[in-house]
mmCIF file of C-alpha atoms in Angstrom:
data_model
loop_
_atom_site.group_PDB
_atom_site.id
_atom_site.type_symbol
_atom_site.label_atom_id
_atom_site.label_comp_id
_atom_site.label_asym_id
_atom_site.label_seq_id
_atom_site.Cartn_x
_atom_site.Cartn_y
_atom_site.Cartn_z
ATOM 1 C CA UNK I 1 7.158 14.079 10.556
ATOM 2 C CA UNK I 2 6.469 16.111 13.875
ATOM 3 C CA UNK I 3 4.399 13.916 16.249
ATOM 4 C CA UNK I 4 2.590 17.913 16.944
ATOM 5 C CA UNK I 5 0.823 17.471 13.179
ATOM 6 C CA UNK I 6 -0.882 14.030 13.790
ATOM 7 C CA UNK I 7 -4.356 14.231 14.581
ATOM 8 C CA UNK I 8 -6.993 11.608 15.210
ATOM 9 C CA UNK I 9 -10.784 11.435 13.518
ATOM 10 C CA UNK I 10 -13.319 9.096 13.897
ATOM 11 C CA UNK I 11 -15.141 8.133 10.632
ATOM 12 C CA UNK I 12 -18.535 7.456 9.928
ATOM 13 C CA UNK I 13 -18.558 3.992 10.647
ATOM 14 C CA UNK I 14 -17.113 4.470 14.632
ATOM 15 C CA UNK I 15 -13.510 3.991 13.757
ATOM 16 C CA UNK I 16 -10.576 6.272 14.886
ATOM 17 C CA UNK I 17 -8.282 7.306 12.488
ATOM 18 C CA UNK I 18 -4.736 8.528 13.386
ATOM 19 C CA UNK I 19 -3.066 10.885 10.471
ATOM 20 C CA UNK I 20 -0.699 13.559 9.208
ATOM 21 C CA UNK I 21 -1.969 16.925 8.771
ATOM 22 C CA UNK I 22 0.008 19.680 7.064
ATOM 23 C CA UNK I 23 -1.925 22.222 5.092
ATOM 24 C CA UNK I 24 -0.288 23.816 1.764
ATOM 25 C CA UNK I 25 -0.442 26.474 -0.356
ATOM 26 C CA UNK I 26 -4.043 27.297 -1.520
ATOM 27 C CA UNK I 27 -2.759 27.201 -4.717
ATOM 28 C CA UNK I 28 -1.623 23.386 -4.632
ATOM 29 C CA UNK I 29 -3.801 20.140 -3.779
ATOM 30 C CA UNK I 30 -3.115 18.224 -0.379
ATOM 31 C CA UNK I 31 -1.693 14.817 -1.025
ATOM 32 C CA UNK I 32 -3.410 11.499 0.617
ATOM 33 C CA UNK I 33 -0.572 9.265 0.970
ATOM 34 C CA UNK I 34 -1.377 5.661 1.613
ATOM 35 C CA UNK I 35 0.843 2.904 2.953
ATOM 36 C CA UNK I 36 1.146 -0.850 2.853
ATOM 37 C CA UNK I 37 1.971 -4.041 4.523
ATOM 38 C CA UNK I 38 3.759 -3.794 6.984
ATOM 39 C CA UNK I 39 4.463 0.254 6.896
ATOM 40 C CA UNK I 40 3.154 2.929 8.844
ATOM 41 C CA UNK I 41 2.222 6.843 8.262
ATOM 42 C CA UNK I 42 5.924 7.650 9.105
ATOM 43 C CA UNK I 43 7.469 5.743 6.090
ATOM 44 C CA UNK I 44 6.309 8.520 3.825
ATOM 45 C CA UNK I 45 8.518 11.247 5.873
ATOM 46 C CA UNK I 46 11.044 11.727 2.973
ATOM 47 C CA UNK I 47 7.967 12.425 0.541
ATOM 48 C CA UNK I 48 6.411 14.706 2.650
ATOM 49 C CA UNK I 49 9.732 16.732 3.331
ATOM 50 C CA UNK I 50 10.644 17.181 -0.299
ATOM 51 C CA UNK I 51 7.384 17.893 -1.703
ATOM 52 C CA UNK I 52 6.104 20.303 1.471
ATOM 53 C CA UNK I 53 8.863 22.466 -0.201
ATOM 54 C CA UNK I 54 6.510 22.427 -3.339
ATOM 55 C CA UNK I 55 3.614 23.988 -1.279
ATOM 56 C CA UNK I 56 1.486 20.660 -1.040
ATOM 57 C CA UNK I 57 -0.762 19.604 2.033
ATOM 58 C CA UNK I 58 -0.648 16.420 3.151
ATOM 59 C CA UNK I 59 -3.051 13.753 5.009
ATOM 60 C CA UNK I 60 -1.054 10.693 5.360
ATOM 61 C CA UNK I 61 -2.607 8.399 8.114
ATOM 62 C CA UNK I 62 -1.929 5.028 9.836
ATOM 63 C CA UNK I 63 -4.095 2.647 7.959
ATOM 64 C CA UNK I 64 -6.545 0.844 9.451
ATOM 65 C CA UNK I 65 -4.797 -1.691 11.570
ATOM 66 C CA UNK I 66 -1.667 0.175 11.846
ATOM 67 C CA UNK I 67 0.022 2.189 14.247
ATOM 68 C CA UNK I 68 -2.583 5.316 16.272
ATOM 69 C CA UNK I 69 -5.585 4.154 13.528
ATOM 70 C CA UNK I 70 -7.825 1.433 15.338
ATOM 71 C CA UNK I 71 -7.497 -2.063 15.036
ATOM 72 C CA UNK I 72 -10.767 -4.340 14.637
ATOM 73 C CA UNK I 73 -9.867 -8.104 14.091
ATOM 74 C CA UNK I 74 -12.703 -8.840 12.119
ATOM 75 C CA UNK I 75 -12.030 -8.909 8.633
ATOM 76 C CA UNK I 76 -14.971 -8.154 7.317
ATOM 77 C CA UNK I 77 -13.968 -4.370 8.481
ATOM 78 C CA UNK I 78 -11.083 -4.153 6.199
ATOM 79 C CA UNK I 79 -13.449 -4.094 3.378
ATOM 80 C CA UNK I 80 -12.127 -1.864 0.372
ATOM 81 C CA UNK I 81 -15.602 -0.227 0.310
ATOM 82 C CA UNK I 82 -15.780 0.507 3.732
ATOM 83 C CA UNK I 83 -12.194 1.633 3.820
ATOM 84 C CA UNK I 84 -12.135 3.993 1.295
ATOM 85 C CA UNK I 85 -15.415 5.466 2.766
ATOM 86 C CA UNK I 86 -13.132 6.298 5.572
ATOM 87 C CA UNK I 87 -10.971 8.205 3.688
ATOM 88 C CA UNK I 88 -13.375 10.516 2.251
ATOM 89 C CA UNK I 89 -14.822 11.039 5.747
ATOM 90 C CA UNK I 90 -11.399 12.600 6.618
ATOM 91 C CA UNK I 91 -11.198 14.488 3.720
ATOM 92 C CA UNK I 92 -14.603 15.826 4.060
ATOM 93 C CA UNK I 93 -13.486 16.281 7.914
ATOM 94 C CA UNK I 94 -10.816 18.718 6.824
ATOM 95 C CA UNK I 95 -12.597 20.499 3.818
ATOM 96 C CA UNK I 96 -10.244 19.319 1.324
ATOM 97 C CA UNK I 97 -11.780 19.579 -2.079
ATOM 98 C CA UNK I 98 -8.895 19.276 -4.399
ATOM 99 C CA UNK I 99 -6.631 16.038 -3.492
ATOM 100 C CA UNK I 100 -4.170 13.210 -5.294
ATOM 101 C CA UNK I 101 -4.286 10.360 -3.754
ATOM 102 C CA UNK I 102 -0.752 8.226 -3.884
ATOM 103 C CA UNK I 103 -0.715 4.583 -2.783
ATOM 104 C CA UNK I 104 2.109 1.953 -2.248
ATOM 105 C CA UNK I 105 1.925 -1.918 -1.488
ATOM 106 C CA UNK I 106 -1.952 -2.402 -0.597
ATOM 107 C CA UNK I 107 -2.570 1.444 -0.613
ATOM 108 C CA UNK I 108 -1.962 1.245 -4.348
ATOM 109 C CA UNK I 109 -5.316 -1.043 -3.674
ATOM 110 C CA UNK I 110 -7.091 1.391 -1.667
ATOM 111 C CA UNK I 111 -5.926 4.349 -4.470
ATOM 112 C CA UNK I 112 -7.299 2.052 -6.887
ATOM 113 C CA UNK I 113 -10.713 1.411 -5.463
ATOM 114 C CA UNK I 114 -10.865 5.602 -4.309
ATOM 115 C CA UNK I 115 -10.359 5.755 -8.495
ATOM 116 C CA UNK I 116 -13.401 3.239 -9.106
ATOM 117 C CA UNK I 117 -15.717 4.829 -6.340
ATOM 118 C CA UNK I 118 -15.029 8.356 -5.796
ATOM 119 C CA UNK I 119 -12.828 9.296 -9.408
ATOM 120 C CA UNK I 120 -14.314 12.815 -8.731
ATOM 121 C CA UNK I 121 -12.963 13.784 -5.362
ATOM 122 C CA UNK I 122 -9.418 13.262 -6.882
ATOM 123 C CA UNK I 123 -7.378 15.485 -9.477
ATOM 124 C CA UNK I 124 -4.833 12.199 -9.899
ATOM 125 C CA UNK I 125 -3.773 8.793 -9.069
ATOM 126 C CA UNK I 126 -0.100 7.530 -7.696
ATOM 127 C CA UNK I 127 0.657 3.866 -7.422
ATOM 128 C CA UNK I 128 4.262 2.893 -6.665
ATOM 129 C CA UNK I 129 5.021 -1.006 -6.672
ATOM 130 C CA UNK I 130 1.675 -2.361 -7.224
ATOM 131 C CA UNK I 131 0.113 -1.087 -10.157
ATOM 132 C CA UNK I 132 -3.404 -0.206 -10.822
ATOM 133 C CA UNK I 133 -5.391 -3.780 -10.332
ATOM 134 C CA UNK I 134 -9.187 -2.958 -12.040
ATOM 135 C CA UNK I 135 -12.021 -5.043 -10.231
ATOM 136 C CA UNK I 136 -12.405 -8.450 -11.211
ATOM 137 C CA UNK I 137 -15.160 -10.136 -9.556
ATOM 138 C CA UNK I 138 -15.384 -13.601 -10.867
ATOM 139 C CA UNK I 139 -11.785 -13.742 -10.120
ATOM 140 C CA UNK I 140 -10.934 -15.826 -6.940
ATOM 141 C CA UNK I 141 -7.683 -15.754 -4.799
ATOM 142 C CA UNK I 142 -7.408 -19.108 -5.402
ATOM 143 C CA UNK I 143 -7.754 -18.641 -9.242
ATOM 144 C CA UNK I 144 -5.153 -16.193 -8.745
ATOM 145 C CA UNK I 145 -2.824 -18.420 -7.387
ATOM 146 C CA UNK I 146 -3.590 -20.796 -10.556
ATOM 147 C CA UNK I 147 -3.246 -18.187 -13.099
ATOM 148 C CA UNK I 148 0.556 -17.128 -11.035
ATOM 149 C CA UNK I 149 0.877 -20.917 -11.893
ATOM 150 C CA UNK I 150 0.565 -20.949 -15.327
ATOM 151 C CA UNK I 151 2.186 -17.748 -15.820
ATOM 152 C CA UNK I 152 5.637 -18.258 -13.495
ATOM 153 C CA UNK I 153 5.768 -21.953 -12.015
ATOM 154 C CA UNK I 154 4.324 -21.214 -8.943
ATOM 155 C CA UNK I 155 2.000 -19.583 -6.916
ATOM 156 C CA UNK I 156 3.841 -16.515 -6.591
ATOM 157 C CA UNK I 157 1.478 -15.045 -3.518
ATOM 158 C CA UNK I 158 1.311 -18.060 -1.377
ATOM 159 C CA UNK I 159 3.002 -15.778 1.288
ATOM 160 C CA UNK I 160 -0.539 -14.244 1.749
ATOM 161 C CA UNK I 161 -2.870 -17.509 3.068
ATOM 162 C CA UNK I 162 -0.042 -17.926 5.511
ATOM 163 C CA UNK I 163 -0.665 -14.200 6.565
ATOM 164 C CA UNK I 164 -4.492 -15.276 6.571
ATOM 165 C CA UNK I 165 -4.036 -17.681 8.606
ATOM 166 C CA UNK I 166 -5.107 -17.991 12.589
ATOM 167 C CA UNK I 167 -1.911 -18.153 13.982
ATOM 168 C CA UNK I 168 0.154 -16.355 11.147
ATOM 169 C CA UNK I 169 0.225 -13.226 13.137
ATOM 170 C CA UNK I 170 1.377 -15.355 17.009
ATOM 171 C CA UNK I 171 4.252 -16.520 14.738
ATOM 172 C CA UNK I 172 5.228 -13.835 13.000
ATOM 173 C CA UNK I 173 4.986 -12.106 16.433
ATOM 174 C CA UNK I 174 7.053 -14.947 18.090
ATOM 175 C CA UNK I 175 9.325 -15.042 15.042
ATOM 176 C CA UNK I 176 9.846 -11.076 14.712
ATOM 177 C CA UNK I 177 13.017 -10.438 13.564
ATOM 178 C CA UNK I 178 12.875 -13.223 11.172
ATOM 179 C CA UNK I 179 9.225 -11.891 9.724
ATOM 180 C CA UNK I 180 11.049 -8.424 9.676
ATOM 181 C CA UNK I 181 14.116 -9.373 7.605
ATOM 182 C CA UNK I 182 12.031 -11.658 5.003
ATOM 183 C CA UNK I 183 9.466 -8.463 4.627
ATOM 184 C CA UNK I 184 12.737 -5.930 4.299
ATOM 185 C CA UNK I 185 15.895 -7.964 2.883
ATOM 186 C CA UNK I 186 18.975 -7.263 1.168
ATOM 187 C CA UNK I 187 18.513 -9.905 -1.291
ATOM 188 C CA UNK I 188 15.171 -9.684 -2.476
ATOM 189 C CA UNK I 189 15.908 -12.032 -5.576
ATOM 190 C CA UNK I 190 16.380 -14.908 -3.775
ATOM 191 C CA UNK I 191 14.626 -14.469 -0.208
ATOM 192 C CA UNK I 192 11.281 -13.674 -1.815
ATOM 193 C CA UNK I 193 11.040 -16.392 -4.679
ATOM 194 C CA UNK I 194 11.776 -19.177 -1.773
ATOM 195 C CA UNK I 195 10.201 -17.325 1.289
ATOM 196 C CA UNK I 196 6.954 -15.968 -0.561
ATOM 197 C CA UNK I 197 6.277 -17.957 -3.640
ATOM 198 C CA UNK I 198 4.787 -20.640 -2.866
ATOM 199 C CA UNK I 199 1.669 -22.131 -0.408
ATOM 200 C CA UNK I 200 3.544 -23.248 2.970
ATOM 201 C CA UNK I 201 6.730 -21.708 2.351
ATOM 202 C CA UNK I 202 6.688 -18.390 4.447
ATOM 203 C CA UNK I 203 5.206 -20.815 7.049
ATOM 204 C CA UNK I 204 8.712 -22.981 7.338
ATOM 205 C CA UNK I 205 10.881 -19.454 7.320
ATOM 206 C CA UNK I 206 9.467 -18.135 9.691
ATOM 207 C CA UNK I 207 9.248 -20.999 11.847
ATOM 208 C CA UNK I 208 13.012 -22.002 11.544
ATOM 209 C CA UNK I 209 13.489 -18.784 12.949
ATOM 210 C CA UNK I 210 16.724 -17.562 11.456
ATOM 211 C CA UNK I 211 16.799 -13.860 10.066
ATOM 212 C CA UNK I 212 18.289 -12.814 7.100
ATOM 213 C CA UNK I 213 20.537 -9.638 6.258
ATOM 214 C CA UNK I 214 18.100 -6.648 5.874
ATOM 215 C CA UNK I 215 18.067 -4.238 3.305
ATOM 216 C CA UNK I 216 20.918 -2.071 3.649
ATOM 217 C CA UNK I 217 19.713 1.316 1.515
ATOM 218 C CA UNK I 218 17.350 2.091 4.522
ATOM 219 C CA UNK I 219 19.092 3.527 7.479
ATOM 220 C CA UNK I 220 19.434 1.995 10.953
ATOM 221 C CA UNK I 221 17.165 4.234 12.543
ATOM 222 C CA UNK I 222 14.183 3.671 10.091
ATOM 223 C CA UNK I 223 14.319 -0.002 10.530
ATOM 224 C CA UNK I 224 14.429 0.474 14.398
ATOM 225 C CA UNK I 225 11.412 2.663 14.398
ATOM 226 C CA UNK I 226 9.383 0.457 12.641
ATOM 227 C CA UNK I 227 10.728 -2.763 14.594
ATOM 228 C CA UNK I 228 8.974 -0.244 17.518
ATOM 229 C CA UNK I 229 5.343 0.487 15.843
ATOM 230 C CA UNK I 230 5.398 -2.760 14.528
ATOM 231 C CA UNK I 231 5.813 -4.843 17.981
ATOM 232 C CA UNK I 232 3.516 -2.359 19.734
ATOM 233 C CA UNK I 233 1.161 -2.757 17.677
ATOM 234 C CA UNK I 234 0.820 -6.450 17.002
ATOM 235 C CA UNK I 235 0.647 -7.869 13.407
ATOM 236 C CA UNK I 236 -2.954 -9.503 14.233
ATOM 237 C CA UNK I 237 -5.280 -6.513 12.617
ATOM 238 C CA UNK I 238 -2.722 -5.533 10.230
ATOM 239 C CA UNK I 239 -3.178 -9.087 8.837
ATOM 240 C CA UNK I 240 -7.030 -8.736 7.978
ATOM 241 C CA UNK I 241 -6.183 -6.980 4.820
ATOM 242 C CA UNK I 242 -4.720 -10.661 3.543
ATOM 243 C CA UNK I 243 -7.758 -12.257 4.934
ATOM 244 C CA UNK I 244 -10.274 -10.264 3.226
ATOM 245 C CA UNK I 245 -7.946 -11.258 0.054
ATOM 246 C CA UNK I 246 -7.640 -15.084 0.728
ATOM 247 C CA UNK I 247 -11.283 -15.409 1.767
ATOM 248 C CA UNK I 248 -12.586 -13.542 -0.962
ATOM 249 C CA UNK I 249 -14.646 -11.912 1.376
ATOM 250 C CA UNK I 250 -15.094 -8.806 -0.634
ATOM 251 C CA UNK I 251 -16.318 -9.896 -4.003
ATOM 252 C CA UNK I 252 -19.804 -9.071 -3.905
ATOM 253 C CA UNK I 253 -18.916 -5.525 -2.756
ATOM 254 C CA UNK I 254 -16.914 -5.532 -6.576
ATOM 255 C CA UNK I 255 -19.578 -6.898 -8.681
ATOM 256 C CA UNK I 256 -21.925 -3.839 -7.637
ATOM 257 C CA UNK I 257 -18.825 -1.005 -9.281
ATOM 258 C CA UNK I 258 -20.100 -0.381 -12.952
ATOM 259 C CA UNK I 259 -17.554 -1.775 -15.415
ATOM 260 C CA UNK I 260 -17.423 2.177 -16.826
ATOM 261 C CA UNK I 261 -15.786 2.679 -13.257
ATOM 262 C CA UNK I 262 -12.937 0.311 -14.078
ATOM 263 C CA UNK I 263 -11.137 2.346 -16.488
ATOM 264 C CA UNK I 264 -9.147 5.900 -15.193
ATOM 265 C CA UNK I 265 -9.905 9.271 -16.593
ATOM 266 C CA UNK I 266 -7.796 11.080 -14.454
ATOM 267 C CA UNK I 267 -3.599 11.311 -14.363
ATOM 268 C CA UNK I 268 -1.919 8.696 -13.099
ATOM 269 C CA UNK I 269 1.536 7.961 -12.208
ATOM 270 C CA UNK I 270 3.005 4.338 -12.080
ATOM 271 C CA UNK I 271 6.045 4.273 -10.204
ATOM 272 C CA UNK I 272 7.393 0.467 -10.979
ATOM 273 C CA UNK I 273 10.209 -1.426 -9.499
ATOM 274 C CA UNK I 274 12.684 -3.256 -11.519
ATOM 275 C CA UNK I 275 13.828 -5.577 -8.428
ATOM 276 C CA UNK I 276 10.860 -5.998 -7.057
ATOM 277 C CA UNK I 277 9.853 -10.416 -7.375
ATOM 278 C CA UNK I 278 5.996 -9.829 -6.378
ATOM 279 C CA UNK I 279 5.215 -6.815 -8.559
ATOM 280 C CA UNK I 280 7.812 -6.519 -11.430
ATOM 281 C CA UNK I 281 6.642 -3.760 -14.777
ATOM 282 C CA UNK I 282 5.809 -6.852 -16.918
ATOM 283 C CA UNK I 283 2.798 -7.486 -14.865
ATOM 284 C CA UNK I 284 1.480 -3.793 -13.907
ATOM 285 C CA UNK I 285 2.824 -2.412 -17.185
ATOM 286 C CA UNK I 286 -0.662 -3.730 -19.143
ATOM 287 C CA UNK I 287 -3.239 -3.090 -17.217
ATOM 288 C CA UNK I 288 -2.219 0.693 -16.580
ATOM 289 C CA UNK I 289 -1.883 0.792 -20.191
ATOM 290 C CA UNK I 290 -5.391 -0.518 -20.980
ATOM 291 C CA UNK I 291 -7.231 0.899 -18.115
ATOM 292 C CA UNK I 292 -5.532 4.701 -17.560
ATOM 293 C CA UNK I 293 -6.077 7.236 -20.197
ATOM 294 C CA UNK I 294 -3.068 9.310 -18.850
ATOM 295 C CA UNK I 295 -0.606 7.127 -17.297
ATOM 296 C CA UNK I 296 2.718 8.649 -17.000
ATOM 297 C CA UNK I 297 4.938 4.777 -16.298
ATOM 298 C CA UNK I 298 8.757 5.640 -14.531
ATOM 299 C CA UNK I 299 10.526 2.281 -13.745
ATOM 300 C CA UNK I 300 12.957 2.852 -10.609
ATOM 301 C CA UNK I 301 16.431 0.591 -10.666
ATOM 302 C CA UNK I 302 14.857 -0.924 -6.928
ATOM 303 C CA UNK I 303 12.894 -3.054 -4.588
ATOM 304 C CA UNK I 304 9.775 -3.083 -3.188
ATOM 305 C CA UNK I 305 10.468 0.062 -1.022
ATOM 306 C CA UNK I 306 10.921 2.394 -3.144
ATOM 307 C CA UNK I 307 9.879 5.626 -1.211
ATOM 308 C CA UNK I 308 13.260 4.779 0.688
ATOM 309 C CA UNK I 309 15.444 2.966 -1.840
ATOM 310 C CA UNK I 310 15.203 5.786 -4.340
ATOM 311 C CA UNK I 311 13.877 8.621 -2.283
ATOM 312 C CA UNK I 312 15.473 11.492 -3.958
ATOM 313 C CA UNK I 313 14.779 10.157 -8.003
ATOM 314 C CA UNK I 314 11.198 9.436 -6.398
ATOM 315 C CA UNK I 315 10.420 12.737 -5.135
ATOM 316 C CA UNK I 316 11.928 14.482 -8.042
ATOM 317 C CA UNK I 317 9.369 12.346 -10.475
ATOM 318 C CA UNK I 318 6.550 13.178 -8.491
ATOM 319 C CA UNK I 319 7.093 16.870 -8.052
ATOM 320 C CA UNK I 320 7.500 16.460 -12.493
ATOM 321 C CA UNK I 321 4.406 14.878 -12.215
ATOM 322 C CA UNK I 322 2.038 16.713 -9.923
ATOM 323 C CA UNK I 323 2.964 19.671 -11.886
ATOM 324 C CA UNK I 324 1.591 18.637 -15.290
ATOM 325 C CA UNK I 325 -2.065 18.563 -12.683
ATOM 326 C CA UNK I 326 -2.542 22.189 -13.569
ATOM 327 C CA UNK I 327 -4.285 22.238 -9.970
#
């Protein structure tokens, strides 16, 4: 993505915003592509190639905490109400009035709460990996980790109160190779069940300090790029989004979305990963089928990163899909 199309925007709320800009055809929408944990605006490049062929615009920015965006360290700022506020301020920056919005990792979050606060701004929702999670309210992180218990064996997120942690971020810093090749390895498997799973694990990876073999279907040159961003700009804001999470600092933000607002009107399109430990079909499979009245469900033979692990099948599903829109 040409470094000449990014272009910075400070929201409502004092924040700057670093982003993508490409307009499209007036006849198709602009996309809003949001990345994860620990991505950046970049890691949608093969996307934004293939479907910029199509005639769509794009606005695909650094999340907060990420990359050119800003970086507060106070949780409290990465807020899913107060984050998807920012992203209509851009869009209302740039006169965009027809949009789908595509999320992967904890932008499938942010998609999902842009579907329970703004579902009219949006002709569609994407979610790749993480499926569409409804609000839940009275549900805790740590009864999260108890229901994962029940369910699997174990925890299955204790990765994330490590991430919440105070000095998570000087480790994982310290540590970074090791932090990069658990996030991004070959053998996701077995690296994730015994690095993530469970409550002190990541902790005693990434403090033994020895890397593992990275995942191989993502070139050199991506990896190195990211390895860049990533140590430039520090893992300490990028790690609020798991504190907001493990503090359950945002729950009284949720109770005050209608329960009407749960369920999905609009299109959607769930993009699961068969290899994927954290966020196989079996658990995002129901509640898109429950809460989305017109869920189109493709399950991709990958990982977690699926925007580079099956790139081409990706963009060919999502071109299918954004054309059934009718725009």
């Amino acid at each position: 993505m040409d470094s000449s199309s990014y272009k910075d925007f400070i929201t409502s709320r004092g924040y700057n915003y670093h982003y993508y800009f490409a307009p499209g055809q007036e006849t198709k929408p602009t996309l809003l592509l949001l990345h994860g944990f620990p991505s950046l605006a970049n890691d949608w490049h093969n996307q934004v190639t293939s479907l910029r062929a199509h005639g769509y615009g794009f606005i695909v920015p650094d999340m907060l905490g990420y990359g050119g965006t800003a970086k507060p360290t106070d949780a409290n700022d990465y807020k899913q109400s107060l984050m998807v506020k920012d992203l209509i301020d851009i869009l209302d920056a740039e006169k965009i009035t027809r949009c789908v919005v595509i999320g992967h990792d904890w932008g499938s979050i942010v998609t999902a709460r842009l579907a329970n606060y703004y579902p009219d701004r949006f002709l569609g929702f994407g979610f790749l990996a993480v499926g569409y999670l409804p609000p839940n309210p009275a549900h805790t992180y740590e009864d999260t980790l108890e229901l994962m218990r029940k369910s699997f064996g174990s925890e299955r997120l204790g990765y994330q109160s490590f991430f919440a942690e105070p000095d998570g971020h000087i480790l994982c810093e310290k540590n970074f190779d090791t932090f990069y090749s658990i996030v991004h390895p070959k053998d996701y498997g077995t690296i994730w069940p015994q690095a993530l799973y469970s409550l002190g694990e990541t902790r005693k990876w990434i403090e033994r300090n020895v890397p593992v073999e990275i995942e191989p279907s993502i070139p050199e040159e991506e990896h190195a790029y990211k390895r860049e961003q990533l140590k430039k700009s520090g893992l300490r804001a990028a790690m609020c989004w798991y504190t907001v999470s493990v503090k359950n600092l945002e729950l009284e933000e949720i109770k005050q979305i209608p329960h009407s607002a749960y369920t999905i009107e609009k299109p959607v399109f769930l993009g699961l990963t068969e290899k994927d430990p954290l966020c196989p079909p079996a658990i995002s499979k129901p509640s898109a089928e429950q809460f989305c009245k017109n869920v189109t469900i493709k399950v991709f033979d990958c990982g977690h990163w699926i925007f580079w692990e099956k790139r081409d099948e990706l963009n060919k599903e999502l071109a299918a899909w954004l054309e059934t829109l009718g725009h």
